[in-house]
Coordinates of C-alpha atoms in Angstrom, one line a residue:
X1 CA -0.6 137.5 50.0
X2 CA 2.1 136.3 47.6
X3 CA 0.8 137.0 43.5
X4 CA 1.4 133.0 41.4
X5 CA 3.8 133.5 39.1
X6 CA 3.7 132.0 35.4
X7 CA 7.0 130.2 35.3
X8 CA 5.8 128.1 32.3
X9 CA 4.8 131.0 30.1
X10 CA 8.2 131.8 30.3
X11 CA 10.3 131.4 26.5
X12 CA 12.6 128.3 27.4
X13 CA 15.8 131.1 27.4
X14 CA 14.9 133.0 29.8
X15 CA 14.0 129.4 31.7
X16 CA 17.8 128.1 32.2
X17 CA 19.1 131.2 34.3
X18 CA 16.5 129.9 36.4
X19 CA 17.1 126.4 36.6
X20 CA 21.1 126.8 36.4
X21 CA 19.8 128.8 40.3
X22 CA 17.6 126.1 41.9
X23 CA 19.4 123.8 43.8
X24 CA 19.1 119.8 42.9
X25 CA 16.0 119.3 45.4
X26 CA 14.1 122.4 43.5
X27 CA 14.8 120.6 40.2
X28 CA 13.6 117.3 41.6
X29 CA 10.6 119.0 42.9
X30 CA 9.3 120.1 40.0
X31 CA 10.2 117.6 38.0
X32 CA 7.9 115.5 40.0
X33 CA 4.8 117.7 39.2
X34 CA 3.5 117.1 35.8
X35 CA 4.7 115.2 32.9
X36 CA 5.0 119.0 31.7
X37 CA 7.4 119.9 34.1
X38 CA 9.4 116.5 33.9
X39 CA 10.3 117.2 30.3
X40 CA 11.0 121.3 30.9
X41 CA 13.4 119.8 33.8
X42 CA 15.0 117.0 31.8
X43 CA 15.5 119.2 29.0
X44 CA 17.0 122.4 30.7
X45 CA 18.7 120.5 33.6
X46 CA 19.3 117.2 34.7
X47 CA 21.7 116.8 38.2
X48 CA 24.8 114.8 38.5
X49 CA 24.6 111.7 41.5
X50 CA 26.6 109.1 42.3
X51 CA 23.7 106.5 43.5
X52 CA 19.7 106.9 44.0
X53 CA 18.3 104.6 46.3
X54 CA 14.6 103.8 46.6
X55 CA 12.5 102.2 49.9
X56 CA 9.0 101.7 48.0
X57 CA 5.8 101.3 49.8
X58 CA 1.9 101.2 48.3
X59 CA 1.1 104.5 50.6
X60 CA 4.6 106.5 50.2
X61 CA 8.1 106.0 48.8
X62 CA 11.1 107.3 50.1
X63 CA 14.0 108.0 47.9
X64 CA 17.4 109.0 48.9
X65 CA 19.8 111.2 45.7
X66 CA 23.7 111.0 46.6
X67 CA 25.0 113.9 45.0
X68 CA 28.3 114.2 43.2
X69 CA 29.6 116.7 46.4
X70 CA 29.2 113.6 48.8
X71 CA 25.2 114.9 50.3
X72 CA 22.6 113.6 49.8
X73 CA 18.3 114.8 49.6
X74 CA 16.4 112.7 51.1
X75 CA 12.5 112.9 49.7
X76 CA 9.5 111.6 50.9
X77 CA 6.8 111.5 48.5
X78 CA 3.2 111.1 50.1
X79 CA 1.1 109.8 47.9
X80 CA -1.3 110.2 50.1
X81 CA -2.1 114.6 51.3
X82 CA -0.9 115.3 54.5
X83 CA -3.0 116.6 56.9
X84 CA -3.5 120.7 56.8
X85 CA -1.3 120.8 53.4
X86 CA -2.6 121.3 50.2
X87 CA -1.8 119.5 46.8
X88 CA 1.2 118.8 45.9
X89 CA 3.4 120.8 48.5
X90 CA 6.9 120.8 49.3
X91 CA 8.2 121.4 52.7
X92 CA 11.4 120.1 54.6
X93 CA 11.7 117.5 52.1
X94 CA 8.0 116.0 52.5
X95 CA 5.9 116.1 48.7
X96 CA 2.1 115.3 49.1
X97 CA 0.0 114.3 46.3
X98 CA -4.0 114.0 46.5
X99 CA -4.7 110.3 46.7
X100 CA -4.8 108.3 43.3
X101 CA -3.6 111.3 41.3
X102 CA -0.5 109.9 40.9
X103 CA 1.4 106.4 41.1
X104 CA 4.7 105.0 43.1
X105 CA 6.0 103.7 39.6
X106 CA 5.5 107.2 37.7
X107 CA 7.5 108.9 40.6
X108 CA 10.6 106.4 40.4
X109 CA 10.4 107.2 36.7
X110 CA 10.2 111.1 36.5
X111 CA 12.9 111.2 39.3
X112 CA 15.0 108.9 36.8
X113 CA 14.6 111.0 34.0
X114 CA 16.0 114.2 35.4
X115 CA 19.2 112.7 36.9
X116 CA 22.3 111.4 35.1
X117 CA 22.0 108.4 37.1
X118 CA 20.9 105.7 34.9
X119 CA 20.1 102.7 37.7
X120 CA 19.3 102.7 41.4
X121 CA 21.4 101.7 44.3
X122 CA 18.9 99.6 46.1
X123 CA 15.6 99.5 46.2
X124 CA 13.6 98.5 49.2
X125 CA 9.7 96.7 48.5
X126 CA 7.2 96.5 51.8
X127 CA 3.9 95.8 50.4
X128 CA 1.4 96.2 49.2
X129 CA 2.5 97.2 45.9
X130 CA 1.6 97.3 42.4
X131 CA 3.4 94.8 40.2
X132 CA 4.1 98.7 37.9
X133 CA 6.6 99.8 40.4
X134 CA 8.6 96.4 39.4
X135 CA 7.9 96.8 35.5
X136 CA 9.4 100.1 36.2
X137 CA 12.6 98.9 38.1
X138 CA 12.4 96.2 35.3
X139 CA 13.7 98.8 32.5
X140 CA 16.6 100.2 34.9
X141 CA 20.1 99.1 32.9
X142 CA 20.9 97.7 36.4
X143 CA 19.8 97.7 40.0
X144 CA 22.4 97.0 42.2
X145 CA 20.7 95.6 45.2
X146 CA 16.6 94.4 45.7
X147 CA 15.1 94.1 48.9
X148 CA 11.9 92.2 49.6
X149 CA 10.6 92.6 52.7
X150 CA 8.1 90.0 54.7
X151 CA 5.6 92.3 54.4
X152 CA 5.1 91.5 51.0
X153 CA 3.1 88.8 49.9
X154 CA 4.1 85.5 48.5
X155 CA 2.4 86.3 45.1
X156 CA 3.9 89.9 44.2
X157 CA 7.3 88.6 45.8
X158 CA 7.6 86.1 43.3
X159 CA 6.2 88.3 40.3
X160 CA 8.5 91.2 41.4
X161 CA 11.3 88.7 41.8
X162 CA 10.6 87.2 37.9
X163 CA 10.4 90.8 36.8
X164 CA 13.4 92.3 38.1
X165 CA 16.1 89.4 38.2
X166 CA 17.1 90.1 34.3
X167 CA 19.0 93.7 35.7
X168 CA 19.8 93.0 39.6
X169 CA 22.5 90.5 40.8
X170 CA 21.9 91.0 44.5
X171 CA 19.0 90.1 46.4
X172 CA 17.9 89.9 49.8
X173 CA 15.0 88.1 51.2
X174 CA 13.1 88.1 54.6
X175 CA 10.2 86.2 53.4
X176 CA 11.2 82.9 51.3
X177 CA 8.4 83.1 48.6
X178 CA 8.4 79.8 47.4
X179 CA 5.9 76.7 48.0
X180 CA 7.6 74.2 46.0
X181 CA 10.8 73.1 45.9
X182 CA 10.9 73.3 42.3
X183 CA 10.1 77.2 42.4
X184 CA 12.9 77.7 44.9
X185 CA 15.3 75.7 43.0
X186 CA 14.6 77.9 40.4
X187 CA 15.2 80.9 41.7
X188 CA 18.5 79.6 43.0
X189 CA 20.0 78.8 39.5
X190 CA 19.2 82.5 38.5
X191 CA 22.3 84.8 38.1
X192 CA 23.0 86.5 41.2
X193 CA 26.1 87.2 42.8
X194 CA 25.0 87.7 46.2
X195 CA 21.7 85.9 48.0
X196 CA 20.9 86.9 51.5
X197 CA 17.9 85.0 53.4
X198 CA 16.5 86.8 56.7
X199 CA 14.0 84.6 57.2
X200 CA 13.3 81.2 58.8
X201 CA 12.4 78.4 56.5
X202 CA 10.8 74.6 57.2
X203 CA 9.5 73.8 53.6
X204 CA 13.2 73.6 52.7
X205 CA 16.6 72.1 53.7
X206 CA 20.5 73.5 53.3
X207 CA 20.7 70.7 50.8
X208 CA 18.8 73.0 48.5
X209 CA 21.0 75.2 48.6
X210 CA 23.7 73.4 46.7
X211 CA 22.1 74.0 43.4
X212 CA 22.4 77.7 43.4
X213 CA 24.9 79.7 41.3
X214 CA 25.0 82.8 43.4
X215 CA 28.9 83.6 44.2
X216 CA 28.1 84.2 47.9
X217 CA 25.3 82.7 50.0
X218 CA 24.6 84.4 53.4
X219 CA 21.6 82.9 55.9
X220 CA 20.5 85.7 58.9
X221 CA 18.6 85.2 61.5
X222 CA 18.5 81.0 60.5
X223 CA 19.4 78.2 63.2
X224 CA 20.4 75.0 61.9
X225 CA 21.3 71.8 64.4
X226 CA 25.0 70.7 64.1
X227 CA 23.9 67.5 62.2
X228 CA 21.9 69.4 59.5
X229 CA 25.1 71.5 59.5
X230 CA 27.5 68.6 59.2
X231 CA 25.5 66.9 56.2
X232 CA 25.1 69.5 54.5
X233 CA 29.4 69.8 54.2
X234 CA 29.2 66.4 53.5
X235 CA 27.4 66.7 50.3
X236 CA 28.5 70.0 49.5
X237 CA 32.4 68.0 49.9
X238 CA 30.8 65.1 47.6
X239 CA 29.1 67.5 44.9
X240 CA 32.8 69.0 44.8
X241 CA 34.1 66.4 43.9
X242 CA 31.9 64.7 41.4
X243 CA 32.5 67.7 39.5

């Protein structure tokens, strides 16, 4: 039987041999415990990365941390107990929470605020979620790539896609969100540099397509007939010209 020890009654300088010894999953760890332990960690020791990336669901999110030696933790972060494991318990990489006690958005932040990394790579959203995880995401500096995946519905698609555009320039989309053609139209003029659609579409044409400012347009998993293929290079050649 193993005696708790008081780590947190500990004067904070006899605290930073101890963190300057845990290794960059530790620190994570216990960052994630309490807003307590978040500002001890962020205080005494935050870890040097190159990119965090984020795949975010309602029932767990799974973040990746590249550190500055080229590996990378990988975390999963239950926010839901696993079965036979008690609150809040660490083990090969797998952190449980009892249900409710604490929310998707609140772990993206504490994990923010004890790394020097200051945006995320990419971020991954398979519903559903709560619209906090975007407002989260929405006070990154920048977020390099979005994912919405077609398990999301067309409501919180479209609200996470207004909140988050402002600090992300590339987006990818398996589920087209959109009912009108004004919405998508829209969304096309925002400022993106890269637009990727996995997704099949009828509402809309490629003609729509022609008003979008995004440097690079890419359309997966989309069949198109040779004539719809053919007019739309004829008024993408006309448009070009007009202007």
């Amino acid at each position: 039987m193993t005696t708790p020890f008081p780590l947190l009654r500990l004067p904070r300088l006899a605290l930073i041999p101890v963190f300057n010894y845990m290794d960059p999953l530790d620190i994570i760890s216990f960052s994630l415990l309490s807003e307590r332990t978040n500002k001890l960690s962020k205080s005494l020791r935050k870890i040097s990365i190159n990119s965090i990336s984020a795949f975010v669901r309602s029932d767990y999110p799974r973040i990746t941390v590249a550190l500055k030696n080229d590996m990378s933790v990988g975390l999963h972060l239950y926010t839901e107990i696993l079965p036979g494991e008690v609150n809040v318990m660490l083990r090969n990489g797998m952190i449980s929470w009892e249900k409710g006690s604490i929310t998707v958005a609140k772990l993206v932040e504490r994990i923010l605020g004890v790394t020097s990394c200051e945006s995320l790579e990419y971020v991954i959203l398979r519903g559903p979620l709560q619209l906090e995880v975007c407002d989260t995401l929405a006070q990154l500096p920048k977020l390099q790539k979005l994912v919405i995946d077609d398990s999301c519905s067309d409501s919180f698609a479209k609200k996470a896609l207004e909140i988050i555009l402002p600090v992300t320039t590339e987006i990818s989309l398996y589920r087209i969100p959109f009912e009108s053609r004004e919405e998508f139209h829209t969304f096309l003029k925002s400022n993106l540099n890269e637009l990727y659609i996995h997704s099949q579409f009828s509402t809309f044409t490629l003609d729509d397509f022609l008003v979008t400012n995004a440097l690079k347009v890419e359309l997966r998993q989309v069949l198109f007939s040779v004539t719809d293929i053919c007019q739309f290079l004829t008024n993408w050649f006309q448009t070009q010209l007009s202007t």
